[in-house]
PDB file of C-alpha atoms and ligand atoms in Angstrom:
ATOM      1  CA  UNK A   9       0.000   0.000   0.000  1.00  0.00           C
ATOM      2  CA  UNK A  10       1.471   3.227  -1.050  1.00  0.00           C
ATOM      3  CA  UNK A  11       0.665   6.406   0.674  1.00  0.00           C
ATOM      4  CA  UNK A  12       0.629  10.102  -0.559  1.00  0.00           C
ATOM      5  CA  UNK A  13       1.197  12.206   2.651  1.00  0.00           C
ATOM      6  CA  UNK A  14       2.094  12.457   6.344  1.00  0.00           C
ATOM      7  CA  UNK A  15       2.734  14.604   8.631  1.00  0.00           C
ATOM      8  CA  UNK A  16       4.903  16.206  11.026  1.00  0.00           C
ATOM      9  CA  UNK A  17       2.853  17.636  13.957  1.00  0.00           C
ATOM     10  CA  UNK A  18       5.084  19.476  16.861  1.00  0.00           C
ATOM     11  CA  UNK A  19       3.436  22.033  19.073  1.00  0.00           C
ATOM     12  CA  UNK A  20       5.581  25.262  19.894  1.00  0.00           C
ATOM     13  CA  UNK A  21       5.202  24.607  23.420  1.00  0.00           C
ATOM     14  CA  UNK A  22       8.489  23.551  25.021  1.00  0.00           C
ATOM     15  CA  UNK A  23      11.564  22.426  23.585  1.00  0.00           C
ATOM     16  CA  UNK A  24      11.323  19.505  21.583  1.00  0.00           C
ATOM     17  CA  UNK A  25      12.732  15.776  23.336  1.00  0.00           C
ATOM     18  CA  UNK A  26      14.057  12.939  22.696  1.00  0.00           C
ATOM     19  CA  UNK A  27      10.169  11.688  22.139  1.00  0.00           C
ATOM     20  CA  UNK A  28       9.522  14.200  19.214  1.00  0.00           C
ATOM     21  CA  UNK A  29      12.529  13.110  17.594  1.00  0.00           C
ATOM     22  CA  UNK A  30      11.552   9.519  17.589  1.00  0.00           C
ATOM     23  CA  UNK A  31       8.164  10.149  16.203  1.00  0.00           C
ATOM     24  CA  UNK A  32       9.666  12.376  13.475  1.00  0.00           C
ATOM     25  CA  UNK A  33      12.445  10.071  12.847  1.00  0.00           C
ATOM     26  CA  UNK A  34       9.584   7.311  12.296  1.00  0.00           C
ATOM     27  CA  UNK A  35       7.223   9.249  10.808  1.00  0.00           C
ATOM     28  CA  UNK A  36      10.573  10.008   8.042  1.00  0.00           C
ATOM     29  CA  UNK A  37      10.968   6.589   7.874  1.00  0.00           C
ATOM     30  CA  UNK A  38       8.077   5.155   6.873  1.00  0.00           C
ATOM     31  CA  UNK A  39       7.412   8.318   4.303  1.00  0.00           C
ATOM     32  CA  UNK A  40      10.544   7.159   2.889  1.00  0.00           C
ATOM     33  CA  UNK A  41       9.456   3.367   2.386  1.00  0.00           C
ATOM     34  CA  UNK A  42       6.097   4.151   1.427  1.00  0.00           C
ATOM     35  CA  UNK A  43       6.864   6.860  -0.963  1.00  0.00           C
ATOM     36  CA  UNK A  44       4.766   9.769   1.061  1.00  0.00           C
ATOM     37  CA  UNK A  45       5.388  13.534   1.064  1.00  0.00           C
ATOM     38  CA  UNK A  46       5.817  15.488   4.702  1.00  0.00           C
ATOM     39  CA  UNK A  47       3.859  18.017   5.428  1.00  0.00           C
ATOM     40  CA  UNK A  48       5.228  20.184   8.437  1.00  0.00           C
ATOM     41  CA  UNK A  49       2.013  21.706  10.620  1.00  0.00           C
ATOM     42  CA  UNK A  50       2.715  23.003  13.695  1.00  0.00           C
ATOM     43  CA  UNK A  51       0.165  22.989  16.140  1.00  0.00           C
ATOM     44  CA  UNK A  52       0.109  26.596  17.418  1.00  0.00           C
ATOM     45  CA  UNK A  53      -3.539  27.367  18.634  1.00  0.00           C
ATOM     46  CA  UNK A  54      -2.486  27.433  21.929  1.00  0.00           C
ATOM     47  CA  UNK A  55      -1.698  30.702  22.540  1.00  0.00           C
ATOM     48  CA  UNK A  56      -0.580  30.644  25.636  1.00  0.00           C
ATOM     49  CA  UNK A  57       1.627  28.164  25.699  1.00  0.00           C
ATOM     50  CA  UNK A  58       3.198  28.988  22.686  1.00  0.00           C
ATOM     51  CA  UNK A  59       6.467  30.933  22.664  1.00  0.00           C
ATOM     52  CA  UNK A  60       9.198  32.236  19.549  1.00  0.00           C
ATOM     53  CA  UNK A  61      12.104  30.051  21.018  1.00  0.00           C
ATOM     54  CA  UNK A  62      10.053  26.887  21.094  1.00  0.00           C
ATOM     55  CA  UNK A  63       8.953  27.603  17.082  1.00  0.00           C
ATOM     56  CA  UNK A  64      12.298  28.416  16.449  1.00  0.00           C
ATOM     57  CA  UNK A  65      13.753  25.275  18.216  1.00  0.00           C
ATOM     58  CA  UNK A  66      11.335  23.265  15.795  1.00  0.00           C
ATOM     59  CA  UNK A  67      13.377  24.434  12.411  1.00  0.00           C
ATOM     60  CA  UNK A  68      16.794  24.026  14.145  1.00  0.00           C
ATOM     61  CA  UNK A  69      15.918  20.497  15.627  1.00  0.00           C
ATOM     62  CA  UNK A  70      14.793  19.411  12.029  1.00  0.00           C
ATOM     63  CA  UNK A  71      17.525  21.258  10.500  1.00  0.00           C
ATOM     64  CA  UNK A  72      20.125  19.921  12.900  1.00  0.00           C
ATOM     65  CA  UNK A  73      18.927  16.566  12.738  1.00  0.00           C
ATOM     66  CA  UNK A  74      18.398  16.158   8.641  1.00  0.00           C
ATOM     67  CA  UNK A  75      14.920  15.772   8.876  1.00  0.00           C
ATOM     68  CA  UNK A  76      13.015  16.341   5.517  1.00  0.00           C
ATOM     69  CA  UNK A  77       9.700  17.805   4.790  1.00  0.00           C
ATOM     70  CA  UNK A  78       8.234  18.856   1.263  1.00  0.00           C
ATOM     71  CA  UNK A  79       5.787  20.895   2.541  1.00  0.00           C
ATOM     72  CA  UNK A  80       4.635  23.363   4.666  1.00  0.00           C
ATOM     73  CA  UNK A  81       7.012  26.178   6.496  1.00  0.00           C
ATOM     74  CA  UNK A  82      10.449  26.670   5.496  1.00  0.00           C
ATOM     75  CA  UNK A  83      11.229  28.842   8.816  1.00  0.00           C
ATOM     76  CA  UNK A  84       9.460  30.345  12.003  1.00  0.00           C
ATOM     77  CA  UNK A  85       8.768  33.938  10.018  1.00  0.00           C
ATOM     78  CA  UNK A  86       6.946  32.066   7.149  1.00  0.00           C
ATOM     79  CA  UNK A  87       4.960  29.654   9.312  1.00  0.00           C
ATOM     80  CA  UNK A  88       3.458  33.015  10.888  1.00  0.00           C
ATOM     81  CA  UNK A  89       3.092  34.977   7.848  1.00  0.00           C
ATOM     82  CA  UNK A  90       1.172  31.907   5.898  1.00  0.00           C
ATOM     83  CA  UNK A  91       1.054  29.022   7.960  1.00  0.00           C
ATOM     84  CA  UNK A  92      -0.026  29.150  11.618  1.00  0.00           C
ATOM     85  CA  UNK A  93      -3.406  27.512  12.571  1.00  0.00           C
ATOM     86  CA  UNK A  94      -4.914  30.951  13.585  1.00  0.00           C
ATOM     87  CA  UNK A  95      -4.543  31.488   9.495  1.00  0.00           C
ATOM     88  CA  UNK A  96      -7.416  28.436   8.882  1.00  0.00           C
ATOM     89  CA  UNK A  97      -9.441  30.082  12.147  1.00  0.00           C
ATOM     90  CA  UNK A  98     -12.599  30.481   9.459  1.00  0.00           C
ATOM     91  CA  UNK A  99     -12.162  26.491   8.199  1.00  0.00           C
ATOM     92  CA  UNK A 100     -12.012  25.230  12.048  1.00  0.00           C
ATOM     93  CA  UNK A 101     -15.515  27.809  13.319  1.00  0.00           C
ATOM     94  CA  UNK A 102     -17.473  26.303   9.568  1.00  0.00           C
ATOM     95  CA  UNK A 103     -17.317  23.235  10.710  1.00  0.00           C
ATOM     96  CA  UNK A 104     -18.256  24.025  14.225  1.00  0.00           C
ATOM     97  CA  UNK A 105     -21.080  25.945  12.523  1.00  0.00           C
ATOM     98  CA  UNK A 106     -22.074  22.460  10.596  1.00  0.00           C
ATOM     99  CA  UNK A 107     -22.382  20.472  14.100  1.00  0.00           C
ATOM    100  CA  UNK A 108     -24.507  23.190  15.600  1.00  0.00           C
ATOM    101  CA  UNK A 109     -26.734  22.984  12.564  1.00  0.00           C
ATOM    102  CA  UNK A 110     -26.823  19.227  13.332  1.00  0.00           C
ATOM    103  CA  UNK A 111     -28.025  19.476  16.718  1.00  0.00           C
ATOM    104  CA  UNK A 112     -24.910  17.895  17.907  1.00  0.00           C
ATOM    105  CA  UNK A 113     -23.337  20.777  20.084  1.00  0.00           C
ATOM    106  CA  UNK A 114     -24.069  21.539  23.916  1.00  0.00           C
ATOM    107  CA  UNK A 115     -22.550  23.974  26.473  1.00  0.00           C
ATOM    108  CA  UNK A 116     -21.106  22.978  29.233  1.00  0.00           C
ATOM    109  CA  UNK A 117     -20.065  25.212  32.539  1.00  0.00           C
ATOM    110  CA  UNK A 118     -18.558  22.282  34.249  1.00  0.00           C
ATOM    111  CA  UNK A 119     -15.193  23.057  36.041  1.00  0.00           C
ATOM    112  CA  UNK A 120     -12.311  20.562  36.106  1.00  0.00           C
ATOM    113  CA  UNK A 121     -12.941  19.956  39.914  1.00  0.00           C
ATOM    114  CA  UNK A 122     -17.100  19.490  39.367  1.00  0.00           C
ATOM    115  CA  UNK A 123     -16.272  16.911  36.700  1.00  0.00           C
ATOM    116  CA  UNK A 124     -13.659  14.797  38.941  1.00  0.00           C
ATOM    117  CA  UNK A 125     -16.287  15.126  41.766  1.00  0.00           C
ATOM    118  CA  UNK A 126     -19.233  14.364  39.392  1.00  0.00           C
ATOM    119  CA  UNK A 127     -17.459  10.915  37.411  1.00  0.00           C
ATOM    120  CA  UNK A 128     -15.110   8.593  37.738  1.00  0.00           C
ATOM    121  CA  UNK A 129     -11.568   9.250  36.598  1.00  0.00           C
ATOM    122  CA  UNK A 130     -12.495  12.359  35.166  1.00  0.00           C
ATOM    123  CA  UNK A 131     -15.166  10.951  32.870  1.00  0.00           C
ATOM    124  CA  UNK A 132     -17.967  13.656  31.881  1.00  0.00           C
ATOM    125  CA  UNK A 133     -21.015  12.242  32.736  1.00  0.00           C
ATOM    126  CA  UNK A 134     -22.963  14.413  30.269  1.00  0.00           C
ATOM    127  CA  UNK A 135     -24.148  16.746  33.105  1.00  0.00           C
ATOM    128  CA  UNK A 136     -24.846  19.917  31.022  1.00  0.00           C
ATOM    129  CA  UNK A 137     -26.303  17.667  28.005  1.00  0.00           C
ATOM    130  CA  UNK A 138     -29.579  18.588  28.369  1.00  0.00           C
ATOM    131  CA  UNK A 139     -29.229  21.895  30.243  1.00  0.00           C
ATOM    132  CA  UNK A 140     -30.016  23.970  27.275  1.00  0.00           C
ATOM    133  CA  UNK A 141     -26.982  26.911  28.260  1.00  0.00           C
ATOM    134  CA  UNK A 142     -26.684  28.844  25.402  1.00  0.00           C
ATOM    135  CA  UNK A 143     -23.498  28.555  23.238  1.00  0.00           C
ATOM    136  CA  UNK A 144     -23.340  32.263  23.070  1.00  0.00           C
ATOM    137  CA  UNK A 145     -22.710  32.226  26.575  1.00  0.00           C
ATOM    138  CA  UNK A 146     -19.592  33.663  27.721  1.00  0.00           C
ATOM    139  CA  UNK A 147     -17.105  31.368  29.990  1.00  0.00           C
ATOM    140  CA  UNK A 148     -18.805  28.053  28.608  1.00  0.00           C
ATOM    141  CA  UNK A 149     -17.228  25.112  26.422  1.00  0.00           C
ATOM    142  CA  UNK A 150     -18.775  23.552  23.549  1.00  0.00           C
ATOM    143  CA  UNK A 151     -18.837  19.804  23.954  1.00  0.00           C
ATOM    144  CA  UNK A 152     -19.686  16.934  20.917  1.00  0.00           C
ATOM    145  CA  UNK A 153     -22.920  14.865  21.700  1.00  0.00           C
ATOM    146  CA  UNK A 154     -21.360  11.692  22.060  1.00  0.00           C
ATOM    147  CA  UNK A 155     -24.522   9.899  22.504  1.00  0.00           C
ATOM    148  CA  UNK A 156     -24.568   8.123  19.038  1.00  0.00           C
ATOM    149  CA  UNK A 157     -22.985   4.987  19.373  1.00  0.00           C
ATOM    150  CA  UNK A 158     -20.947   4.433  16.236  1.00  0.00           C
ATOM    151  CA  UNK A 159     -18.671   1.678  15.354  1.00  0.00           C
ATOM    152  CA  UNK A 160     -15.126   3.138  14.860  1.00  0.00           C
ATOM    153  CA  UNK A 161     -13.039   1.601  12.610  1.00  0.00           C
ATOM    154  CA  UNK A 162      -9.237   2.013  12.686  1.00  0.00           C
ATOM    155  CA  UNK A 163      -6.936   1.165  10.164  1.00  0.00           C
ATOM    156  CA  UNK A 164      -3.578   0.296  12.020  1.00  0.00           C
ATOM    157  CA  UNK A 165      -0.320   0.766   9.673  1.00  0.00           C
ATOM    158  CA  UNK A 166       0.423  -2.728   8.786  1.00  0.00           C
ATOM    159  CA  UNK A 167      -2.524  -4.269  10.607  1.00  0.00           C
ATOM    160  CA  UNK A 168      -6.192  -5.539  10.266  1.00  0.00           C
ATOM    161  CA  UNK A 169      -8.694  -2.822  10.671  1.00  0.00           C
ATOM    162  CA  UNK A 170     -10.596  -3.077  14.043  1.00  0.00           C
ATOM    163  CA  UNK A 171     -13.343  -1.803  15.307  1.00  0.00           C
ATOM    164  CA  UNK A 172     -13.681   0.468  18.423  1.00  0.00           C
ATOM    165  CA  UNK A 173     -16.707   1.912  20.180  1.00  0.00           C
ATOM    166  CA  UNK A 174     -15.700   5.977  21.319  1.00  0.00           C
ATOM    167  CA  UNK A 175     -13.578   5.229  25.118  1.00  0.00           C
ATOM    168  CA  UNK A 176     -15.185   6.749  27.899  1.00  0.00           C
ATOM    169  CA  UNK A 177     -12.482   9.480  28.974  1.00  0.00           C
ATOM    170  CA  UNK A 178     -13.599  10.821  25.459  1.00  0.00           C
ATOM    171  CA  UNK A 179     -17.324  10.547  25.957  1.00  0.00           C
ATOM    172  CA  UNK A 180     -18.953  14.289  25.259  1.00  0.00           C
ATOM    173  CA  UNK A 181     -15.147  15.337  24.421  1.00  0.00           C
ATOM    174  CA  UNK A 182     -14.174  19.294  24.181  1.00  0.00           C
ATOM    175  CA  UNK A 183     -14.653  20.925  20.161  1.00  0.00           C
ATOM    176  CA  UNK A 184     -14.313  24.736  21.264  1.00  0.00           C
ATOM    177  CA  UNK A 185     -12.418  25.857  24.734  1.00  0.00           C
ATOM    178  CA  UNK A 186     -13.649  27.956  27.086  1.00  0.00           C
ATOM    179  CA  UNK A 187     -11.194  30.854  25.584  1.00  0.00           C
ATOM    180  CA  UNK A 188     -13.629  30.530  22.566  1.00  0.00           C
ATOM    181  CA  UNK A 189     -10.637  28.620  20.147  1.00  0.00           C
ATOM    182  CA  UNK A 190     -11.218  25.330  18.783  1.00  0.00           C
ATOM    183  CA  UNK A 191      -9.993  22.352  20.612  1.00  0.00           C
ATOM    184  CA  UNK A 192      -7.084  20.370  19.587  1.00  0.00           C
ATOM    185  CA  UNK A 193      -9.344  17.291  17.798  1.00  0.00           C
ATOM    186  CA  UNK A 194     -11.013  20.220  15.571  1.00  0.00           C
ATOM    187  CA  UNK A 195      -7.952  21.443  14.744  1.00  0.00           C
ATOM    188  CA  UNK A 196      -6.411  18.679  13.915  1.00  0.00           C
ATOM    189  CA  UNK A 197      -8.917  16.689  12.445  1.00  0.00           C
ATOM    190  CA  UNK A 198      -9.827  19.825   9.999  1.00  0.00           C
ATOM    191  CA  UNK A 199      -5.848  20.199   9.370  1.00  0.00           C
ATOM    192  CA  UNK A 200      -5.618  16.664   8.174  1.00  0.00           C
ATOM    193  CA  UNK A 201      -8.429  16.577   5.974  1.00  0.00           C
ATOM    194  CA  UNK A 202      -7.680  20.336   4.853  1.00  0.00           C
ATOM    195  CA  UNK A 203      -3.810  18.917   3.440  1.00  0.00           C
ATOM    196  CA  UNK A 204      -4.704  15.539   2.009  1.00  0.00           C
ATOM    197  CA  UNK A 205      -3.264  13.349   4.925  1.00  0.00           C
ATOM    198  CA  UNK A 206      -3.574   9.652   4.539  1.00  0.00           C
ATOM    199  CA  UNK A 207      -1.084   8.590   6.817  1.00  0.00           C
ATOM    200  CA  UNK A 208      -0.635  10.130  10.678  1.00  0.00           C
ATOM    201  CA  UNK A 209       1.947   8.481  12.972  1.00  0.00           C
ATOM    202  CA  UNK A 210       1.630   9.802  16.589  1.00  0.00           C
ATOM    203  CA  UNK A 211       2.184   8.078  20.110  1.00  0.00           C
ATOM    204  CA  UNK A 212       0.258   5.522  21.890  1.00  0.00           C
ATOM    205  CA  UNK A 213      -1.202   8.153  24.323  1.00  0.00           C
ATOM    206  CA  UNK A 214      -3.148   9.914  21.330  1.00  0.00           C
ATOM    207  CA  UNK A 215      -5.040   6.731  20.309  1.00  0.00           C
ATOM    208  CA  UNK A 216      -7.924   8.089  22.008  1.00  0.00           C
ATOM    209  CA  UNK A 217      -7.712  11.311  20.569  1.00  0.00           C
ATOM    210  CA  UNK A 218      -7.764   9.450  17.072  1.00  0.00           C
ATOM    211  CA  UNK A 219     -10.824   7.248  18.014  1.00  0.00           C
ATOM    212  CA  UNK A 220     -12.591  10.878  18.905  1.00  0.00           C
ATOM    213  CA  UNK A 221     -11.621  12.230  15.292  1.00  0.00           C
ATOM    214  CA  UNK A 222     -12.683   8.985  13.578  1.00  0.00           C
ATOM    215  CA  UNK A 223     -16.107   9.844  15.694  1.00  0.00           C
ATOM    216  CA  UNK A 224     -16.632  13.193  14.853  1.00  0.00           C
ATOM    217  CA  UNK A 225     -15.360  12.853  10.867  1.00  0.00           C
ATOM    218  CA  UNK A 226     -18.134   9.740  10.887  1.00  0.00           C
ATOM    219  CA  UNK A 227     -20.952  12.100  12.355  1.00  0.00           C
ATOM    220  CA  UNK A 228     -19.680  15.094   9.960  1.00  0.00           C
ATOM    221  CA  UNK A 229     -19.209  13.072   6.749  1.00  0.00           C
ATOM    222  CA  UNK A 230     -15.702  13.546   6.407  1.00  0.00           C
ATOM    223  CA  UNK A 231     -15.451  10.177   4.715  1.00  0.00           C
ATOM    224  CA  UNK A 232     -11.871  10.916   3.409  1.00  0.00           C
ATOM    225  CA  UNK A 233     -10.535  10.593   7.170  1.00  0.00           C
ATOM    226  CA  UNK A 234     -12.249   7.605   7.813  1.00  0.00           C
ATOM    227  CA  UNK A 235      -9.773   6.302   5.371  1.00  0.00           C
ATOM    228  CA  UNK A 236      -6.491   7.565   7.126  1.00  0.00           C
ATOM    229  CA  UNK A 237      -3.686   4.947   8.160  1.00  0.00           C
ATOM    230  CA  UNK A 238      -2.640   5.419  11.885  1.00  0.00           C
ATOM    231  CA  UNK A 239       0.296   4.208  13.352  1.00  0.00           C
ATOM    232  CA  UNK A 240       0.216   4.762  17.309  1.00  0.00           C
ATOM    233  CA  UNK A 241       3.651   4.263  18.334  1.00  0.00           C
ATOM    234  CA  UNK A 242       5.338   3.419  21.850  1.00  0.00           C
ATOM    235  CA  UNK A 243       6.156   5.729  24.162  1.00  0.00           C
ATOM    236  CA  UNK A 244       9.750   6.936  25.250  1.00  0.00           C
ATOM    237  CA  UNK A 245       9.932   6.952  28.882  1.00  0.00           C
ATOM    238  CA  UNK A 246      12.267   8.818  31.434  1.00  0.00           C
ATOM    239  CA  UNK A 247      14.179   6.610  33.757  1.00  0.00           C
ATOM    240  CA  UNK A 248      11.494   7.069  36.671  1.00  0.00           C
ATOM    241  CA  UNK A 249       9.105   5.381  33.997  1.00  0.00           C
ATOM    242  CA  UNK A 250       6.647   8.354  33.469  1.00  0.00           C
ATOM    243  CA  UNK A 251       6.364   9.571  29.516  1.00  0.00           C
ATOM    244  CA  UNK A 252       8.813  12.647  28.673  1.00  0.00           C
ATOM    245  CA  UNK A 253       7.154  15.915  28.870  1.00  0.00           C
ATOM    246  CA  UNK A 254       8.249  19.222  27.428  1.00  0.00           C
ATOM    247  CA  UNK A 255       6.455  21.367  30.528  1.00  0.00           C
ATOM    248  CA  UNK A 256       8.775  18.745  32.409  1.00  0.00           C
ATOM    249  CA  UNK A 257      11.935  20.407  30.673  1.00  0.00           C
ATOM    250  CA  UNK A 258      12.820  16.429  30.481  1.00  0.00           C
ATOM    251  CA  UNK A 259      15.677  15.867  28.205  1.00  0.00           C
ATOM    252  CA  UNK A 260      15.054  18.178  25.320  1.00  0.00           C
ATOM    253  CA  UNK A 261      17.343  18.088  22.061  1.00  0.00           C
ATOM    254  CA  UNK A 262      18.829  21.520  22.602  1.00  0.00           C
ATOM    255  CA  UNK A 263      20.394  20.307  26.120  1.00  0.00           C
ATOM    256  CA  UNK A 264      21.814  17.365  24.144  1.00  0.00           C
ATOM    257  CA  UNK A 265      23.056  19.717  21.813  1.00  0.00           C
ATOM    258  CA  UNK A 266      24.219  22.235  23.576  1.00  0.00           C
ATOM    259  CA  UNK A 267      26.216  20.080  25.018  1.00  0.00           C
ATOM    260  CA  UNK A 268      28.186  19.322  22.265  1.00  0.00           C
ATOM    261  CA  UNK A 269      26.167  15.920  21.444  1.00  0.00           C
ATOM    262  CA  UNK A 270      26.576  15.331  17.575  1.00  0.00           C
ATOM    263  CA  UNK A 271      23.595  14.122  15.472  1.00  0.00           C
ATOM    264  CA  UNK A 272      24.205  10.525  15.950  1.00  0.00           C
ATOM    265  CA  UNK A 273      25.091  10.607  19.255  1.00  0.00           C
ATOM    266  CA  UNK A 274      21.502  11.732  20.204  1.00  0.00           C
ATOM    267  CA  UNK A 275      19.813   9.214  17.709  1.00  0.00           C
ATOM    268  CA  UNK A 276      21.922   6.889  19.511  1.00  0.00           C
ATOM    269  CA  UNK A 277      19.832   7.903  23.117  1.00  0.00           C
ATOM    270  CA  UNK A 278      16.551   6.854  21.211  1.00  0.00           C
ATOM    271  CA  UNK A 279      17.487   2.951  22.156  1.00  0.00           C
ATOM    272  CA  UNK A 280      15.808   2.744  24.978  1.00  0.00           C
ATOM    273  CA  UNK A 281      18.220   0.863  26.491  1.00  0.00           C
ATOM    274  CA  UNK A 282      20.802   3.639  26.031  1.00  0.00           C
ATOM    275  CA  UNK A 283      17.859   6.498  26.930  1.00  0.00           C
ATOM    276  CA  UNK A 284      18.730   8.980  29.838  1.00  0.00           C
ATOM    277  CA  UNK A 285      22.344   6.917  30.515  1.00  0.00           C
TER     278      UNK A 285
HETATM  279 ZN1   ZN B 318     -20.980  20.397  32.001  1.00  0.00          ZN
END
């Protein structure tokens, strides 16, 4: 099976680790052996987080470690002039528009603490589902009716397709923040579909997020999604055992280098029985 396009999908959040560069070293792999292109996207809705070192430290990290991509951003001042997510604001509130029109939209006033007292494991229970708080409210979030059941089928990279009913932790998930941006499955989803991606290779821990997508493309009749190879890869882990985190400052790839680390040297940390030795 040949493939036409993935993509690479860093967030300008923190610096990027050792556990970006092994998803974008796999994610050039496999492009490479199935003849794909690369799209670069970088995930930059969240404002706050976001910061000009951390975009910066994307280019240099790919730079530094020969990384290719055909498409997309060459460098940090034309990702903001052309490409940053806020520039595909209008494609992200359409289709918001579209669920609304399908009756598939609530508000929700929940607070993080209300939700872990109301559930189990931080589950929504649906509380504000049939509330009837006006989206136009200010300081509310717009959640997906989840009610549906729908039989989610995921195509695995070099596996059977199986089938999947939406998890529970994403039951009623989050489309716009309470800020009033899109959540990260919009803008993903809407991204993906928007650049022709057939093939996404992230980490295990987003395999829910992918079920969610799979959802809400089913519900919207983004058919050309439902088609989309995944490959949900392991996890590198610090030496305590918990996943690497940029907010964590675990390990990035400018500490390596900065410390005079050469390219192979830090590919070299990605065996996890070398990592964090
Ligand atoms: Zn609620």
């Amino acid at each position: 099976m040949a493939f036409k396009k993935t993509r690479y999908a860093p967030s300008p959040s923190g610096f990027l680790h050792l556990g970006n560069l092994y998803s974008m070293t796999l994610t050039a792999t496999i492009a490479k052996k199935e003849g794909a292109s690369i799209l670069l996207r970088i995930d930059d809705m969240d404002k706050v987080r976001a910061k000009k070192e951390y975009l910066q430290d994307i280019f240099e990290s790919l730079t530094f470690f020969e990384l290719p991509w055909q498409e997309g951003p060459r460098d940090a001042s034309e990702h903001e002039d052309r490409f940053s997510q806020t520039s595909r604001l209008y494609l992200y509130e359409n289709f918001l528009e579209e669920l609304i029109n399908k009756g598939l939209v609530f508000a929700c006033t929940c607070s993080r603490s209300e939700i872990e007292h109301a559930g189990t494991h931080a589950v929504y229970p649906g509380t504000c589902k049939n509330r009837n708080i006006s989206l136009r409210e200010k300081n509310v979030c717009w959640r997906l009716n989840t009610s549906e059941p729908i039989d989610i089928q995921l195509k695995e990279y070099g596996k059977k397709t199986e089938r999947f009913l939406l998890p529970e932790n994403m039951h009623h998930f989050i489309i716009r923040r309470k800020d009033g941006l899109p959540s990260y499955q919009v803008c993903s989803l809407i991204d993906d579909v928007h650049f022709g991606i057939d093939l996404i290779v992230r980490g295990k821990d987003l395999k829910d997020s992918s079920l969610a997508q799979l959802y809400m493309a089913q519900l919207s009749g983004l058919n050309d999604f439902l088609n989309t190879t995944f490959l949900h890869h392991p996890l590198l882990l610090n030496k305590e055992g918990h996943k690497l985190s940029k907010s964590a400052g675990d390990t990035s790839l400018q500490y390596y280098r900065n410390m005079g680390y050469n390219k192979e040297a830090i590919f070299a940390l990605l065996n996890p029985e070398g990592f964090g030795s």
